[in-house]
XYZ file of C-alpha atoms in Angstrom:
662
model
C 129.307 -41.320 129.642
C 128.012 -38.698 132.202
C 126.637 -40.438 135.496
C 122.893 -40.389 136.135
C 124.227 -38.339 139.600
C 123.895 -34.762 138.017
C 119.770 -34.248 136.935
C 118.037 -36.780 138.505
C 119.652 -36.801 141.691
C 119.083 -32.847 142.080
C 115.255 -33.541 141.348
C 114.085 -35.971 143.730
C 111.998 -35.168 146.662
C 112.098 -37.956 149.004
C 111.696 -38.573 153.056
C 114.431 -40.163 153.727
C 116.625 -37.559 151.436
C 114.747 -34.514 153.501
C 116.447 -36.421 156.806
C 119.322 -36.630 155.256
C 119.208 -33.569 154.406
C 118.942 -32.311 158.189
C 121.928 -34.141 158.827
C 124.490 -32.934 156.514
C 123.477 -28.858 155.584
C 121.860 -27.934 158.854
C 123.868 -28.080 161.384
C 125.312 -24.855 161.363
C 122.734 -22.822 160.880
C 120.862 -25.077 163.582
C 122.889 -24.800 166.013
C 122.959 -20.601 166.170
C 120.168 -20.760 168.770
C 123.105 -21.806 171.554
C 125.073 -18.457 171.355
C 123.147 -15.498 169.327
C 120.422 -14.321 171.788
C 123.380 -14.864 174.616
C 125.724 -12.664 172.524
C 123.229 -9.946 171.887
C 122.212 -9.159 175.737
C 125.849 -9.623 176.905
C 125.994 -8.057 180.197
C 123.232 -5.921 180.350
C 119.946 -5.806 182.262
C 117.422 -7.369 179.793
C 115.103 -4.436 178.229
C 112.332 -5.298 176.372
C 113.138 -3.005 173.388
C 116.220 -4.778 173.229
C 114.752 -8.138 173.153
C 112.244 -7.326 170.448
C 114.799 -5.650 168.183
C 117.318 -8.726 168.511
C 114.492 -11.381 167.460
C 113.347 -8.962 164.715
C 116.578 -8.500 163.478
C 117.232 -12.424 163.511
C 113.511 -12.920 161.424
C 114.721 -10.503 158.916
C 117.928 -11.493 158.528
C 117.545 -15.378 158.169
C 114.503 -14.462 155.789
C 116.444 -11.847 153.439
C 119.678 -13.521 153.533
C 119.244 -17.459 154.161
C 115.611 -17.785 152.719
C 116.449 -15.291 149.570
C 119.829 -15.349 148.627
C 120.845 -18.553 148.905
C 117.942 -21.045 149.219
C 116.261 -18.830 146.193
C 118.518 -17.091 144.556
C 122.298 -18.712 144.910
C 121.332 -22.925 144.107
C 120.137 -21.784 141.120
C 124.135 -21.602 140.243
C 124.587 -25.415 140.380
C 127.373 -26.202 137.968
C 125.593 -29.483 136.934
C 124.599 -30.347 140.556
C 127.657 -29.516 142.652
C 127.168 -25.839 144.533
C 130.060 -23.916 146.599
C 132.144 -20.415 145.568
C 134.307 -22.945 144.037
C 131.475 -24.404 141.141
C 129.812 -20.578 141.299
C 133.767 -19.642 140.026
C 134.181 -22.343 137.368
C 130.255 -20.804 136.139
C 131.221 -17.316 135.543
C 134.809 -18.315 134.392
C 133.544 -18.667 131.272
C 132.575 -14.568 130.833
C 136.817 -14.454 130.398
C 136.860 -11.435 133.063
C 140.864 -12.665 134.874
C 140.180 -10.935 138.269
C 136.948 -13.398 139.062
C 139.537 -15.593 140.852
C 140.144 -13.057 143.264
C 136.515 -13.330 145.106
C 137.174 -16.946 144.314
C 140.220 -17.329 145.762
C 139.144 -14.583 149.367
C 136.148 -16.764 149.808
C 137.417 -20.118 149.232
C 139.828 -19.260 152.255
C 137.480 -17.331 154.372
C 134.800 -20.934 154.164
C 137.938 -22.879 155.050
C 138.739 -20.226 158.101
C 135.486 -21.200 159.450
C 135.610 -24.644 158.990
C 138.742 -24.022 161.580
C 136.365 -21.576 164.152
C 132.702 -23.718 163.887
C 133.706 -26.798 165.356
C 135.279 -24.981 168.573
C 132.447 -22.435 169.303
C 129.592 -24.836 168.623
C 130.703 -27.744 170.796
C 132.022 -24.956 173.497
C 128.673 -23.488 173.821
C 126.686 -26.911 174.283
C 129.139 -28.307 176.517
C 129.172 -25.136 178.537
C 125.623 -26.067 179.359
C 127.316 -28.408 181.871
C 128.792 -25.796 183.977
C 124.809 -25.225 185.294
C 125.587 -27.990 187.575
C 129.542 -27.509 188.154
C 130.112 -23.548 187.726
C 134.038 -24.173 188.153
C 134.254 -27.060 185.456
C 136.817 -26.595 182.846
C 135.575 -27.882 179.760
C 138.833 -27.302 177.945
C 139.895 -31.276 177.801
C 136.309 -32.408 177.102
C 135.806 -30.127 174.123
C 139.186 -31.113 172.351
C 138.063 -34.816 173.181
C 135.084 -34.872 171.297
C 136.352 -32.793 168.345
C 139.331 -35.776 168.140
C 136.516 -38.402 167.990
C 134.643 -36.213 165.581
C 137.905 -35.979 163.214
C 138.782 -39.602 163.683
C 135.727 -40.962 162.203
C 136.030 -38.665 159.030
C 137.719 -42.038 157.373
C 134.539 -43.857 157.353
C 132.751 -41.048 155.048
C 129.718 -39.343 156.097
C 127.400 -42.174 155.007
C 128.513 -44.180 158.062
C 127.702 -40.505 160.034
C 124.882 -39.604 157.830
C 122.341 -42.289 159.155
C 123.029 -41.224 162.754
C 122.527 -37.282 162.128
C 119.341 -36.897 160.366
C 117.283 -38.344 162.817
C 119.864 -36.317 165.392
C 118.879 -33.076 164.043
C 115.341 -34.121 163.397
C 115.259 -34.438 167.400
C 116.964 -30.956 167.647
C 115.109 -29.121 165.487
C 111.839 -30.369 167.153
C 113.038 -29.772 170.188
C 114.091 -26.004 169.719
C 110.363 -25.674 168.303
C 108.699 -27.151 171.223
C 111.091 -25.502 173.760
C 110.088 -21.934 171.996
C 106.565 -22.739 171.795
C 105.999 -23.086 175.877
C 106.881 -19.714 176.158
C 105.877 -18.121 173.068
C 102.438 -19.477 174.193
C 102.643 -17.388 177.322
C 103.458 -13.567 175.725
C 102.011 -13.619 172.423
C 102.685 -10.302 172.326
C 106.621 -10.960 171.316
C 105.148 -11.744 167.453
C 105.127 -7.791 167.405
C 108.884 -7.880 166.290
C 107.839 -9.266 162.907
C 107.675 -5.783 162.478
C 111.298 -4.372 160.651
C 110.968 -1.299 162.290
C 112.000 -3.052 165.628
C 114.791 -4.843 164.016
C 115.894 -1.042 162.713
C 115.217 0.399 166.287
C 117.903 -1.759 168.148
C 120.589 -0.120 166.508
C 119.587 2.786 168.256
C 118.629 1.170 171.551
C 121.459 -1.310 172.135
C 124.355 -0.791 174.152
C 126.662 -1.337 171.106
C 124.812 0.757 168.226
C 125.055 -0.461 164.934
C 127.893 -2.747 165.970
C 125.230 -5.446 167.585
C 124.790 -6.479 163.952
C 128.325 -8.355 164.537
C 126.049 -10.794 167.031
C 123.384 -10.594 164.841
C 124.633 -11.681 162.172
C 125.810 -15.213 163.860
C 122.061 -16.674 163.210
C 123.117 -16.753 159.373
C 126.417 -18.182 159.234
C 125.956 -21.661 157.593
C 124.129 -20.170 154.886
C 127.182 -20.884 152.900
C 127.908 -23.919 153.940
C 124.525 -25.016 152.749
C 125.373 -23.722 149.420
C 128.303 -25.851 149.142
C 126.947 -29.121 150.058
C 124.087 -28.830 147.646
C 125.792 -31.636 145.485
C 125.660 -34.087 148.857
C 121.443 -33.311 148.933
C 119.937 -31.703 145.590
C 118.301 -28.737 145.760
C 114.377 -29.711 146.112
C 115.510 -31.568 149.430
C 117.195 -28.498 150.937
C 114.351 -26.181 149.784
C 111.469 -28.132 151.133
C 113.647 -29.173 154.636
C 114.529 -25.198 155.128
C 110.637 -24.497 155.260
C 110.638 -26.897 158.500
C 113.667 -25.828 159.765
C 113.330 -22.032 159.347
C 110.319 -22.339 160.957
C 111.787 -23.947 164.396
C 114.596 -21.410 164.361
C 112.299 -18.330 164.418
C 109.651 -20.037 167.124
C 112.757 -20.654 169.303
C 113.995 -17.589 169.055
C 110.716 -15.972 169.914
C 110.283 -18.725 172.790
C 113.937 -17.144 174.101
C 112.540 -13.456 173.182
C 109.656 -14.498 175.429
C 111.141 -15.832 178.308
C 113.582 -13.165 178.274
C 110.645 -10.043 178.442
C 109.282 -12.060 181.493
C 112.432 -11.243 183.516
C 113.112 -7.822 182.440
C 115.570 -6.081 184.099
C 117.741 -9.068 185.317
C 120.997 -9.720 183.979
C 122.089 -13.020 182.546
C 124.603 -13.294 185.786
C 121.366 -12.912 187.995
C 119.722 -15.706 186.167
C 122.172 -18.381 186.723
C 123.127 -17.316 190.056
C 126.652 -17.401 189.448
C 129.046 -14.760 188.314
C 131.760 -16.631 186.361
C 129.314 -18.130 184.190
C 126.420 -16.040 183.147
C 123.227 -18.009 182.133
C 122.472 -18.854 178.528
C 118.681 -18.256 176.840
C 118.982 -20.997 175.204
C 119.251 -23.055 178.627
C 117.742 -20.954 180.733
C 113.989 -21.137 178.868
C 114.259 -25.176 179.549
C 112.906 -27.122 182.475
C 115.178 -28.110 185.236
C 114.345 -31.988 184.928
C 114.894 -31.673 181.101
C 118.760 -30.058 181.537
C 120.848 -33.117 181.057
C 118.676 -34.068 178.195
C 118.742 -30.704 176.315
C 123.106 -30.524 177.296
C 123.336 -34.049 175.391
C 120.925 -33.356 172.315
C 122.936 -29.677 172.164
C 126.290 -31.496 172.285
C 124.884 -34.048 169.546
C 123.449 -30.973 166.764
C 127.335 -29.370 167.921
C 128.942 -32.185 166.675
C 127.139 -32.593 163.460
C 126.927 -29.108 162.817
C 131.264 -29.062 162.769
C 130.690 -32.208 160.072
C 128.758 -29.959 157.863
C 132.155 -27.858 157.734
C 134.412 -30.669 157.289
C 132.657 -32.795 154.413
C 132.152 -29.014 153.238
C 136.045 -28.233 153.094
C 136.521 -31.884 151.830
C 134.667 -30.864 148.961
C 136.380 -27.116 148.263
C 139.800 -28.302 148.730
C 139.705 -31.018 145.899
C 137.640 -28.542 143.617
C 140.451 -26.156 144.756
C 143.509 -28.899 143.562
C 140.896 -29.576 140.093
C 141.193 -25.142 139.637
C 145.023 -25.525 140.187
C 144.256 -23.359 143.565
C 145.789 -25.649 145.925
C 148.954 -28.740 146.399
C 147.751 -32.055 145.134
C 146.614 -34.231 148.251
C 145.649 -37.502 148.452
C 141.961 -38.070 148.189
C 140.338 -41.224 149.748
C 136.357 -42.319 149.088
C 135.499 -43.934 151.734
C 131.976 -44.851 150.417
C 130.974 -45.588 146.939
C 128.681 -42.383 147.664
C 129.113 -39.585 144.763
C 130.684 -36.441 146.083
C 131.558 -38.290 149.401
C 135.531 -37.725 149.872
C 137.835 -37.763 152.839
C 141.441 -35.767 152.662
C 143.374 -37.014 155.561
C 145.906 -34.459 155.552
C 143.145 -31.996 155.187
C 141.288 -33.163 157.929
C 144.439 -33.291 160.581
C 145.401 -30.110 159.804
C 141.521 -28.841 160.072
C 142.211 -30.696 163.488
C 145.084 -29.413 164.687
C 143.686 -25.552 163.972
C 140.488 -26.683 165.768
C 142.300 -27.675 168.778
C 144.771 -23.840 168.461
C 141.126 -21.746 168.925
C 139.996 -23.701 171.905
C 143.382 -23.251 173.872
C 143.643 -19.841 172.753
C 139.748 -18.677 173.304
C 139.082 -20.931 176.265
C 135.497 -20.581 176.041
C 132.576 -19.549 173.538
C 131.892 -16.178 174.593
C 135.359 -15.413 173.655
C 135.295 -16.946 170.150
C 132.482 -15.281 169.158
C 134.785 -12.295 167.969
C 136.834 -14.783 165.770
C 133.730 -16.557 163.878
C 131.769 -13.527 161.960
C 134.683 -11.969 159.987
C 135.766 -14.719 157.867
C 131.947 -15.953 156.646
C 130.748 -11.768 155.773
C 133.761 -12.206 153.837
C 132.946 -15.102 152.048
C 129.201 -13.831 151.602
C 130.539 -11.043 150.018
C 132.164 -12.310 147.565
C 129.255 -14.983 147.106
C 127.314 -11.944 146.228
C 130.336 -10.890 143.551
C 130.283 -13.784 142.069
C 126.583 -14.099 141.760
C 126.156 -10.656 140.202
C 128.289 -12.505 137.482
C 126.761 -15.419 137.430
C 123.113 -13.316 136.589
C 124.884 -11.369 133.914
C 125.671 -14.971 132.175
C 122.396 -16.079 132.521
C 120.899 -12.711 131.355
C 118.436 -11.865 133.915
C 116.947 -8.457 133.800
C 119.779 -5.824 134.527
C 117.239 -4.035 137.244
C 116.195 -7.038 138.809
C 120.559 -7.549 138.820
C 121.265 -3.855 139.981
C 118.351 -4.231 142.869
C 119.899 -7.299 144.148
C 123.404 -6.833 144.395
C 122.614 -2.721 145.682
C 120.756 -4.698 148.562
C 123.216 -7.417 149.558
C 126.120 -5.768 149.507
C 124.796 -3.091 151.693
C 123.507 -5.586 154.372
C 126.547 -7.541 154.030
C 128.952 -4.842 154.025
C 127.145 -3.694 156.908
C 127.799 -6.672 158.850
C 131.276 -6.517 157.913
C 131.880 -3.242 158.974
C 130.177 -4.256 162.556
C 132.675 -7.462 162.264
C 135.116 -5.517 161.934
C 134.653 -4.043 165.435
C 135.505 -7.563 166.696
C 139.474 -7.409 165.272
C 141.142 -6.616 168.298
C 139.405 -9.354 170.240
C 139.930 -12.678 167.967
C 138.975 -11.153 164.717
C 142.727 -11.334 163.860
C 142.425 -15.004 164.349
C 139.861 -15.674 161.313
C 141.599 -13.404 159.206
C 145.342 -14.444 159.928
C 143.823 -17.810 159.132
C 142.077 -16.967 155.646
C 145.057 -15.051 154.806
C 147.302 -18.061 155.188
C 145.222 -20.061 153.163
C 144.525 -17.474 150.844
C 148.265 -17.250 150.211
C 148.941 -20.799 149.570
C 146.172 -20.659 146.153
C 147.808 -17.594 145.175
C 151.022 -18.742 144.899
C 150.040 -21.969 143.767
C 147.760 -20.512 140.877
C 150.461 -18.043 139.962
C 153.419 -20.069 140.734
C 151.428 -22.676 137.952
C 150.714 -19.381 135.314
C 154.869 -18.633 135.392
C 155.842 -22.470 134.618
C 153.021 -22.514 131.778
C 155.007 -19.083 130.407
C 158.071 -20.658 130.031
C 157.093 -24.420 128.633
C 157.955 -24.415 125.279
C 155.718 -26.333 122.638
C 157.143 -27.798 119.292
C 154.632 -29.629 116.775
C 155.051 -33.248 116.877
C 155.155 -33.586 113.379
C 158.415 -31.914 113.113
C 159.874 -34.882 115.507
C 157.940 -37.935 114.641
C 160.064 -39.557 111.771
C 162.949 -38.888 114.304
C 161.364 -40.704 116.750
C 159.969 -43.594 114.320
C 163.239 -43.977 113.333
C 164.502 -44.764 116.905
C 161.943 -46.795 117.352
C 163.173 -49.163 114.811
C 167.200 -48.697 115.283
C 168.514 -51.920 116.680
C 171.420 -50.840 117.504
C 170.304 -48.626 120.439
C 169.347 -51.002 123.760
C 165.262 -50.961 124.207
C 164.119 -48.631 126.960
C 160.925 -50.245 127.533
C 158.089 -51.976 124.849
C 155.667 -49.098 125.956
C 156.992 -45.534 127.183
C 153.927 -42.950 128.126
C 154.917 -39.248 128.388
C 152.349 -37.125 130.242
C 151.764 -34.164 128.630
C 150.233 -30.601 129.604
C 150.415 -29.651 125.728
C 146.353 -28.953 125.039
C 146.655 -29.012 121.461
C 146.747 -32.595 119.791
C 149.590 -32.112 117.423
C 151.884 -30.210 119.989
C 154.079 -31.683 122.971
C 156.872 -29.864 125.426
C 160.282 -29.528 123.700
C 161.432 -31.130 127.293
C 159.739 -34.261 126.423
C 161.349 -34.201 122.592
C 164.479 -33.539 124.339
C 164.052 -36.232 127.293
C 163.550 -39.005 124.058
C 166.066 -38.278 121.878
C 168.874 -36.478 123.584
C 169.425 -37.336 127.586
C 169.643 -40.853 126.889
C 167.925 -42.162 123.630
C 164.855 -43.781 124.732
C 163.899 -46.662 122.333
C 160.276 -47.615 122.734
C 157.974 -50.213 120.368
C 155.023 -47.655 120.965
C 155.213 -44.235 122.588
C 151.905 -42.451 124.160
C 151.474 -39.385 124.807
C 148.822 -38.880 127.410
C 146.791 -35.448 128.219
C 144.252 -34.973 131.112
C 141.684 -32.620 130.995
C 139.229 -31.102 133.528
C 136.351 -30.278 132.478
C 133.437 -28.341 134.159
C 130.898 -31.629 134.195
C 131.597 -32.919 137.848
C 131.501 -36.513 137.199
C 132.468 -36.739 132.880
C 134.821 -39.672 132.323
C 135.509 -39.387 127.992
C 138.984 -40.268 126.210
C 140.213 -39.886 122.666
C 142.769 -41.659 120.696
C 144.730 -40.426 118.294
C 147.397 -42.174 115.792
C 150.257 -39.985 115.299
C 152.266 -42.746 113.602
C 150.521 -46.054 112.759
C 151.593 -48.411 115.486
C 154.564 -46.060 116.836
C 152.960 -42.934 117.939
C 149.836 -42.632 120.033
C 148.182 -39.828 121.591
C 145.375 -40.140 123.916
C 143.231 -37.389 125.780
C 141.013 -37.494 128.957
C 138.507 -35.834 129.509
C 137.751 -35.900 133.371
C 134.928 -34.076 135.436
C 136.466 -32.209 138.112
C 134.690 -34.372 140.758
C 137.042 -37.556 138.890
C 140.001 -39.108 140.494
C 142.488 -38.909 137.920
C 143.544 -42.410 138.219
C 145.901 -42.363 135.191
C 146.752 -46.213 135.871
C 143.647 -48.036 135.609
C 142.279 -45.580 133.090
C 145.453 -45.883 130.574
C 145.129 -49.933 131.027
C 141.356 -49.498 130.229
C 142.097 -47.905 127.136
C 144.819 -49.889 125.876
C 142.148 -53.014 126.074
C 139.654 -51.014 124.151
C 142.238 -50.663 121.480
C 143.446 -54.321 121.652
C 139.715 -55.303 121.304
C 139.317 -53.564 118.083
C 142.392 -54.623 116.824
C 143.867 -50.976 116.800
C 147.208 -51.853 118.420
C 149.379 -54.628 118.993
C 150.779 -54.666 122.870
C 152.530 -57.923 122.751
C 156.307 -57.276 123.213
C 158.407 -57.384 119.364
C 161.218 -59.414 120.892
C 160.737 -62.309 118.981
C 160.954 -64.970 121.333
C 158.248 -63.032 123.537
C 156.323 -62.307 120.464
C 155.805 -65.862 119.683
C 154.605 -66.707 123.022
C 152.415 -63.706 123.097
C 153.996 -62.125 126.123
C 152.772 -58.563 127.142
C 155.680 -55.738 126.608
C 156.358 -53.415 129.974
C 154.973 -50.228 130.166
C 156.786 -47.430 131.361
C 155.946 -43.770 132.512
C 158.239 -40.630 132.274
C 156.955 -37.976 134.669
C 159.314 -34.441 133.858
C 159.896 -32.331 137.166
C 160.766 -29.282 136.331
C 163.261 -27.438 138.990
C 164.648 -24.083 139.107
C 167.670 -23.535 138.014
C 170.339 -21.027 139.064
C 171.140 -19.795 135.482
C 168.500 -17.204 135.539
C 167.614 -13.212 135.028
C 163.985 -13.083 136.197
C 161.733 -10.695 138.479
C 162.256 -10.981 142.762
C 158.816 -11.267 143.359
C 158.092 -14.190 140.501
C 161.563 -15.801 141.975
C 159.551 -15.737 145.641
C 156.529 -16.994 144.173
C 158.436 -20.132 142.421
C 160.656 -20.764 145.658
C 157.254 -21.078 148.002
C 155.637 -23.082 145.004
C 158.866 -25.731 145.132
C 158.264 -25.894 149.047
C 155.049 -26.469 148.535
C 155.298 -29.382 146.248
C 158.236 -30.784 148.971
C 155.074 -31.196 150.937
C 152.186 -32.008 148.543
C 151.528 -35.491 147.203
C 154.139 -36.143 144.499
C 152.849 -35.921 140.642
C 152.922 -39.766 140.412
C 150.842 -40.167 143.080
C 148.439 -38.026 142.116
C 147.729 -39.364 139.001
C 147.659 -42.868 140.303
C 150.931 -44.137 139.146
C 152.323 -47.232 140.298
C 155.680 -45.637 141.286
C 157.846 -49.589 140.425
C 156.827 -48.529 136.388
C 157.802 -44.645 136.903
C 160.898 -42.755 135.789
C 161.096 -39.367 137.123
C 163.317 -36.826 135.485
C 164.207 -33.316 136.442
C 164.343 -30.506 133.848
C 165.118 -26.788 134.894
C 163.126 -24.114 134.119
C 165.062 -21.889 131.574
C 163.696 -18.432 131.849
C 166.002 -15.460 130.221
C 168.848 -16.935 130.875
C 171.661 -14.009 131.542
C 172.378 -12.443 128.100
C 176.042 -11.099 127.863
C 178.310 -13.193 129.652
C 181.399 -11.200 130.140
C 183.751 -14.463 129.509
C 186.965 -14.099 127.925
C 189.995 -16.066 126.503
C 193.471 -15.439 127.489
C 196.475 -16.905 125.369
C 198.581 -18.903 127.345
C 201.612 -16.977 128.913
C 203.550 -19.609 130.266
C 205.828 -19.758 127.168
C 207.362 -16.068 127.242
C-alpha cells in the first residue's frame, strides 16, 4: 500500500501549487534583500566598485549555489519524493560506508541551529524599519511578541498558514521586482555587474577583503530549506517558481545597487540622517509614502521565512527519530495533508532558542555574524553526501569530480570567510549546533551499544515450552493475548530477555503469544505487514513495514491485523474460559514492553559508560516507549531488565569455616 503521494504529487504542476510553493519554500531566500546589501556596505562610504562587486557576487552565488547546485542537481536526490539531508543520507546509506553518518549528523544539527537563528534575524531586520520614524524605538519586545504568535499557530498545521502565505509572498516578490526596476531603469549601467570580473574584483576593493564573502553568503542561506521542503511542494513547482523568484531577487539587488551608486561617497548613516540607526538600502529605495506598507509587507514576509524553517525542523526531527538519531518525541498531525506534522517539544525548544538570540544580540546587525556559519557547514555536508549520491547513481566520474571540486572550493571559501565572524557571534550558532549534534551522537551510539549487548535466541528452541505453558491449567492465566514488541529482525529469532520474561520472571500463561516487530523502511509512506504462525493457535509473529514518515501507532495497526486474521479464520480471539467462550467474549490483550537499565555489575570502558549515562538521562525526558508506539497505557506492562555487559570475571570471595566453636 504505497500512497499516491509519491510520484504523481511530485510531477504535478498547478498554479495553486506554484503559489503554495512560494509561501512554504522561498521565505528564507526571499527575505535576504532585507539585510545582505546593508551588511556588505557596512559603515564605509559608498563606493561604486564595491557596489558593482557586491551585486555581481550575489548574482553568481544565486546562480551557482542555489540554481545549479540545489534546484538543478540536489533536487534529483529525492527519496520517494522526500528531500532534506537525512533523506539524502538514507539514499547513500546503501553504499555501506559507516562514516557517512558523520556528515549527516553535522549537517542536520547545523540546519536545526539555523532554524533557531533565521526567525530572529528576519523578523528583527523587518521591524527595524520602524526606526525610520522613531530612532530610539526598542524593537526587542515587538520581535519577541511576533515570534510567540508564530510559534503558537504551529499547532494548527501549515495548511492553515499556507493559504495566507502564498499570496503574501507573491505580493512580496512583486514588490521586490517593482522597487528594483524603478531604480534599475534609472541606471541601466549597473547591469555590467553580470560580468563575473566584478565579483572577483570585490575581494580586492572591499575593506574586509576576502572576508566580505561572509556577508555575500547570506543571499543563499535558504537553499538548504528549499531542499528540505521538497516533499511538501514537489520538484516541478519548485523549479518553475524559482525562475520567477530569482528574477525578482536579482532585479531588487540591482535596483539597490543603482540607488547606492547614485549616492556614491555618502555613508548609510548619512543617508538615514541618524547616528544610531544606519539606513538600510532595502528601505532607502522606497518612496516615503510607501514606507509603512513596505515595512508591513516585509514583516509578513519575515514571519513566513521563519515558517519555512520551523516546518523544516519538524520534518528533520521526525526523520532523525526514525534513523535513531533523536530521542522519541510526541508528533501530532494537525491536518490531513501528507508530510504535515507538528512536534510540540521541538516547537517550544525552538521558541526558547529564538528568544535567547533576540535578547543576546538585540539587533539584526549583530545576528549576521551568528547566521552564516551554521548553514555553510550544512551545505558542505550536503555536497559530500551528494557526491556519494552521484557515485551511487553512476554519474560520469569526470562530472562528479568537477562538481565536487567546484562546490567544495566555493563552500570552503564561504566557510573560511564565516569563521572570521566566530568571535562576533558565530560561536552561538556553533555552540547550538554542537549541542544538537551531541544529542544525536549519544542517541545513535547508545542504540548501537545496546544492540551489541542484546542476546537473540531461536524461537524454535523454546516454542514447545511456551506451548506447554499456554496449556498448563495449574498456572493462573496472565492474559488471553500477550503481545511482546521485539527488536529481532530475523523472524525465527527473539530476544533472550523475552523468553526470560515469559518463563522465569513470573511464568506468564496466555492463550496466544504474539511477537510484534516494526521495520522502518526507506519508502516514506509504506504500510504493510506479514504474519507467521510459529505454533498454530499458540505463537504468532507479526512484522510491520512502516515508512519513515508513518506514525507507528501499533495499537491501531495491531487491531487491524487481528481483525483481518479473524475475518480470514486464521485465529480465534474469543476467550478460552468456557463461560466466556460460550458467549463469544473477546479475550483481553496485554502488551509487555521490556526496558533496559544500567546494571552496576558491569565492567566496561569509561567512554561507553558516559554515553550510556547520557542516553538514560535523555530517555527520562523523551517519550516513553508505550507512548511512542501509540499503545494504550492501561494494557501495558513495563518490565525492567539489566544490560549485562561482561560482568567482572573473577570475584575474590572465599568462604571461611565457622570459628565460633573453637
